[in-house]
Short mmCIF file of N, CA and C in Angstrom, two decimals:
data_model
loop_
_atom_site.label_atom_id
_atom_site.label_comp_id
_atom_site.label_asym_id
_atom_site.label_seq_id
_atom_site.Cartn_x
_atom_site.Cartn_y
_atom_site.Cartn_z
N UNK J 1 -13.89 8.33 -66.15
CA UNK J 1 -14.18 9.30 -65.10
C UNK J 1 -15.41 8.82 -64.31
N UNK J 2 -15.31 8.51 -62.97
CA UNK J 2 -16.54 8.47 -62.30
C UNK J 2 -17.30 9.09 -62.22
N UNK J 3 -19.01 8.48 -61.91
CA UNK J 3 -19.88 9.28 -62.40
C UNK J 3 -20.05 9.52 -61.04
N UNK J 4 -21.28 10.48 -60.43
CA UNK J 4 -21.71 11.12 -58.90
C UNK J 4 -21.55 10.06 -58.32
N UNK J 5 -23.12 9.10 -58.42
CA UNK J 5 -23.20 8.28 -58.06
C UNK J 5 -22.01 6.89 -57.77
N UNK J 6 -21.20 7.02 -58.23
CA UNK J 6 -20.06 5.96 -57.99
C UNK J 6 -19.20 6.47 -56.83
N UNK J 7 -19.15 8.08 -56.98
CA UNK J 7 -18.24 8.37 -56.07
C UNK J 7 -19.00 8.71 -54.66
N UNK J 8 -20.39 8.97 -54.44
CA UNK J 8 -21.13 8.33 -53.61
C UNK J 8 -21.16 7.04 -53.02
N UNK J 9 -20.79 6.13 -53.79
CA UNK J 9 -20.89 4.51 -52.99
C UNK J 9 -19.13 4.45 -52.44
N UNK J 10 -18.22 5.41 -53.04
CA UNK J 10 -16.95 5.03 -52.40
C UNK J 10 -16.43 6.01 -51.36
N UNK J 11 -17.88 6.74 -50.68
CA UNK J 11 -17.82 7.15 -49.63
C UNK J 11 -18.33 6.70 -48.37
N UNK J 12 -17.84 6.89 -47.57
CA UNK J 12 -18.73 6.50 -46.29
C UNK J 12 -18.56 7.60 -45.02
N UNK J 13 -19.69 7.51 -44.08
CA UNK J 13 -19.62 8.59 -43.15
C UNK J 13 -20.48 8.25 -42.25
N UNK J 14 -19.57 8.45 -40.60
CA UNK J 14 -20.12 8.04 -39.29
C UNK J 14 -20.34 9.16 -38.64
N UNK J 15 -21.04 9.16 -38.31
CA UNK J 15 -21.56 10.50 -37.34
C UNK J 15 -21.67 10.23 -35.87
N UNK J 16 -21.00 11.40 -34.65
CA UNK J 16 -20.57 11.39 -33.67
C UNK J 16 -21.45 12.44 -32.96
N UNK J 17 -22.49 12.06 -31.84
CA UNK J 17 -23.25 13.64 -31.06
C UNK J 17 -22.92 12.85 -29.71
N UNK J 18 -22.12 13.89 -29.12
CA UNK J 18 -21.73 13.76 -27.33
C UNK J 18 -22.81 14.53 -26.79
N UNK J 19 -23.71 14.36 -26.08
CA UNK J 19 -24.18 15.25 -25.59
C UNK J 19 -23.49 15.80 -24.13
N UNK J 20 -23.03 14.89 -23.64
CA UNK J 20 -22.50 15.19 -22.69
C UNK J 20 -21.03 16.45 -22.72
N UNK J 21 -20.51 16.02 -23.93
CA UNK J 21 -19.63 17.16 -24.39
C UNK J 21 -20.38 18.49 -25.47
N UNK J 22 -21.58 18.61 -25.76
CA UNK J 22 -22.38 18.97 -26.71
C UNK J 22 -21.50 19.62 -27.67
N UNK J 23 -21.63 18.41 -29.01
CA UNK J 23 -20.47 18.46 -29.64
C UNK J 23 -21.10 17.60 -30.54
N UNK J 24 -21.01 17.74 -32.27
CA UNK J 24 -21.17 16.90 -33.00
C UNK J 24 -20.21 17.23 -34.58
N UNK J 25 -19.81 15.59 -34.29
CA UNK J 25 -18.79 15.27 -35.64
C UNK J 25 -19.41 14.27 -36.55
N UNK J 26 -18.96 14.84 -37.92
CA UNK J 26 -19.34 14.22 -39.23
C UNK J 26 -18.03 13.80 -39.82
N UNK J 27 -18.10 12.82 -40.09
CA UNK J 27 -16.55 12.57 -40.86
C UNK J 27 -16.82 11.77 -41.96
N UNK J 28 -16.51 12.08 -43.28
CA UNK J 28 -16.54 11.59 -44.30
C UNK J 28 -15.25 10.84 -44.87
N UNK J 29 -15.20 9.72 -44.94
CA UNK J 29 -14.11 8.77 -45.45
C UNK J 29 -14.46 8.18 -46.93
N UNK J 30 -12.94 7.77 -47.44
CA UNK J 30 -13.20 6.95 -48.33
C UNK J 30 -13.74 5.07 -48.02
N UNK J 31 -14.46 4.62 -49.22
CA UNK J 31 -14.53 2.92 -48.99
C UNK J 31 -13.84 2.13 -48.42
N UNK J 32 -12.57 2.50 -49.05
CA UNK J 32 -11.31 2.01 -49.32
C UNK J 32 -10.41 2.30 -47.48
N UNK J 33 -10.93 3.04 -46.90
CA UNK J 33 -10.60 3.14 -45.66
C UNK J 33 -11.67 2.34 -44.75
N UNK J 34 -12.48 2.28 -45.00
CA UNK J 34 -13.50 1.57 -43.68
C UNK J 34 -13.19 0.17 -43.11
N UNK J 35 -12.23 -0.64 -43.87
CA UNK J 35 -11.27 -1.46 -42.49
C UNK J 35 -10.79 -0.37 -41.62
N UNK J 36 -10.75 0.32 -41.68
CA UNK J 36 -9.96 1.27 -40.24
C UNK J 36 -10.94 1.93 -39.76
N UNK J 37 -12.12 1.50 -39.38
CA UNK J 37 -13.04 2.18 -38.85
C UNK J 37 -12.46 2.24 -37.50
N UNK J 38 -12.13 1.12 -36.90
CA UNK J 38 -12.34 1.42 -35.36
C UNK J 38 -10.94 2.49 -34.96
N UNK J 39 -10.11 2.21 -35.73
CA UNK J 39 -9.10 4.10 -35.81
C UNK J 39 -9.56 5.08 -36.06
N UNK J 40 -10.45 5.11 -37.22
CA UNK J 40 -11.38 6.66 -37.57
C UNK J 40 -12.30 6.53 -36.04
N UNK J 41 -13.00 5.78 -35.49
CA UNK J 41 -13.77 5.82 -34.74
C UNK J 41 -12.54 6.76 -32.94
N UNK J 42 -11.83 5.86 -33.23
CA UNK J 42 -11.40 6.53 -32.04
C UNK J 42 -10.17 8.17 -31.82
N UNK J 43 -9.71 7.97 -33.48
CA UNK J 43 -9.37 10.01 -33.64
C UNK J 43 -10.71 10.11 -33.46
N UNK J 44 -12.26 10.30 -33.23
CA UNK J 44 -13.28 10.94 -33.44
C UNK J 44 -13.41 11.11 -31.87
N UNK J 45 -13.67 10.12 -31.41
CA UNK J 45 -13.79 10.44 -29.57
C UNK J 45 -12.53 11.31 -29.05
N UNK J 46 -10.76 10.75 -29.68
CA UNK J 46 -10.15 11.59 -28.91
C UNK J 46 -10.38 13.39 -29.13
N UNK J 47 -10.88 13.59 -30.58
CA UNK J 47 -11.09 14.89 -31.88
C UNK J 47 -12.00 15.61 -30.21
N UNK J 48 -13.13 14.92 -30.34
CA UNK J 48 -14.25 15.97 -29.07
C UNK J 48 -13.58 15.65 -28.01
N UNK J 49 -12.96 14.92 -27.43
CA UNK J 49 -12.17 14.93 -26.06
C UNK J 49 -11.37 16.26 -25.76
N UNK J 50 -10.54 16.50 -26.84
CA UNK J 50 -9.51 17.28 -26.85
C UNK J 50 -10.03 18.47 -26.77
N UNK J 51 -11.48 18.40 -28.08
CA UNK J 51 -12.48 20.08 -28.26
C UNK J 51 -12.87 20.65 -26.77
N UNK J 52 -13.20 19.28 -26.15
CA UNK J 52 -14.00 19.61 -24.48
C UNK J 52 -12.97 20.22 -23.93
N UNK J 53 -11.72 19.63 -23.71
CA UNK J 53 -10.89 20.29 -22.99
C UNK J 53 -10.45 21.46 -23.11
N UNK J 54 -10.45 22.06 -24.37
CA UNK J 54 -9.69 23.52 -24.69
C UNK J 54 -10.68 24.36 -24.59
#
């Protein structure tokens, strides 16, 4: 069973502040996903794009 700390290092998390949309996203991923950052990165811009619009 993993201990805190392990399941701490097999997290990761990018944080998103538009000011221009004043809007801020936190997104917490697994390790094991962060080759796909620049996909998490861009659901995150379209995520507040979409928020601005509605």
């Amino acid at each position: 069973m993993p201990t805190i700390n392990e399941d701490q290092d097999r997290m990761c998390q990018m944080e998103y502040m538009y000011p221009e949309y004043n809007n801020y996203v936190r997104l917490q991923f697994s390790k094991k996903h962060l080759a796909d950052w620049q996909a998490i990165n861009t659901m995150a811009i379209d995520y507040m794009k979409k928020w601005h619009q509605d």
